[in-house]
Amino acid sequence: MKKISPFAVETVKLYVPLKGKEMTVTELNFRPPTTKDAMATDGCQDKTVAAALALMESMTGVSKYLLEQLVPEDFANCSVILARTNLRYTGQINLFEGTETDNPLEAANDVQPESSPQDSAES
């Protein structure tokens, strides 16, 4: 598992570019989260697409208008970063103390499901 820096910018290359009037976005660069980003979700119901888009907009600087065009596969790739960020906010993982993981669900549950795709690939 690779070590994740709490200060690293994480990039998601999009399968389908986001197109605005004067710009096209081919990748999303998520800067390291701060409390300001958590506050961007205030007023959004927890665990909703609206909360995810508010956090994504705050961390990437890309407008919600463009982010609403994300196809499911691109949204899912961004969701991995958002899930890790949310786990950092709740203290379930701490990148400074080395409890990082590439898989936010692994950090939350601390256990892989019995028949995970990772298990099949290792066999």
CSV table of C-alpha atoms in Angstrom, one decimal, residues 46-102:
chain,number,residue,atom,x,y,z
A,46,ASP,CA,-25.0,14.0,5.2
A,47,LYS,CA,-24.0,11.3,2.7
A,48,THR,CA,-25.8,12.9,-0.3
A,49,VAL,CA,-24.6,13.8,-3.8
A,50,ALA,CA,-25.1,17.5,-2.9
A,51,ALA,CA,-22.7,17.2,0.0
A,52,ALA,CA,-20.2,15.4,-2.2
A,53,LEU,CA,-20.4,18.0,-4.9
A,54,ALA,CA,-20.1,20.9,-2.3
A,55,LEU,CA,-16.9,19.2,-0.9
A,56,MET,CA,-15.6,18.5,-4.4
A,57,GLU,CA,-16.2,22.1,-5.5
A,58,SER,CA,-14.4,23.4,-2.5
A,59,MET,CA,-11.4,21.1,-2.8
A,60,THR,CA,-10.9,21.4,-6.6
A,61,GLY,CA,-12.1,25.0,-7.4
A,62,VAL,CA,-14.2,23.6,-10.2
A,63,SER,CA,-17.8,24.9,-10.2
A,64,LYS,CA,-20.7,22.8,-9.2
A,65,TYR,CA,-22.2,23.5,-12.6
A,66,LEU,CA,-19.4,21.6,-14.3
A,67,LEU,CA,-19.2,18.9,-11.6
A,68,GLU,CA,-22.8,18.0,-12.2
A,69,GLN,CA,-21.8,16.7,-15.6
A,70,LEU,CA,-19.6,13.9,-14.0
A,71,VAL,CA,-20.4,10.4,-15.4
A,72,PRO,CA,-20.8,7.7,-12.7
A,73,GLU,CA,-17.3,6.3,-13.2
A,74,ASP,CA,-15.6,9.7,-12.8
A,75,PHE,CA,-17.8,10.5,-9.8
A,76,ALA,CA,-16.9,7.1,-8.2
A,77,ASN,CA,-13.1,7.8,-8.6
A,78,CYS,CA,-13.6,11.2,-7.0
A,79,SER,CA,-15.7,9.6,-4.2
A,80,VAL,CA,-12.7,7.6,-3.1
A,81,ILE,CA,-10.8,10.8,-2.3
A,82,LEU,CA,-13.9,12.3,-0.7
A,83,ALA,CA,-14.5,9.2,1.5
A,84,ARG,CA,-10.9,9.4,2.7
A,85,THR,CA,-11.3,13.1,3.4
A,86,ASN,CA,-14.5,12.4,5.4
A,87,LEU,CA,-12.7,9.7,7.4
A,88,ARG,CA,-9.9,12.2,8.2
A,89,TYR,CA,-12.5,14.7,9.5
A,90,THR,CA,-14.1,12.2,11.8
A,91,GLY,CA,-10.7,10.9,13.1
A,92,GLN,CA,-11.1,7.4,11.7
A,93,ILE,CA,-7.9,7.7,9.8
A,94,ASN,CA,-4.9,10.0,10.5
A,95,LEU,CA,-2.4,10.5,7.8
A,96,PHE,CA,0.1,12.1,10.2
A,97,GLU,CA,0.1,9.0,12.4
A,98,GLY,CA,0.4,6.5,9.5
A,99,THR,CA,-3.1,5.1,9.6
A,100,GLU,CA,-3.6,5.9,5.9
A,101,THR,CA,-4.9,3.5,3.3
A,102,ASP,CA,-5.7,3.5,-0.4
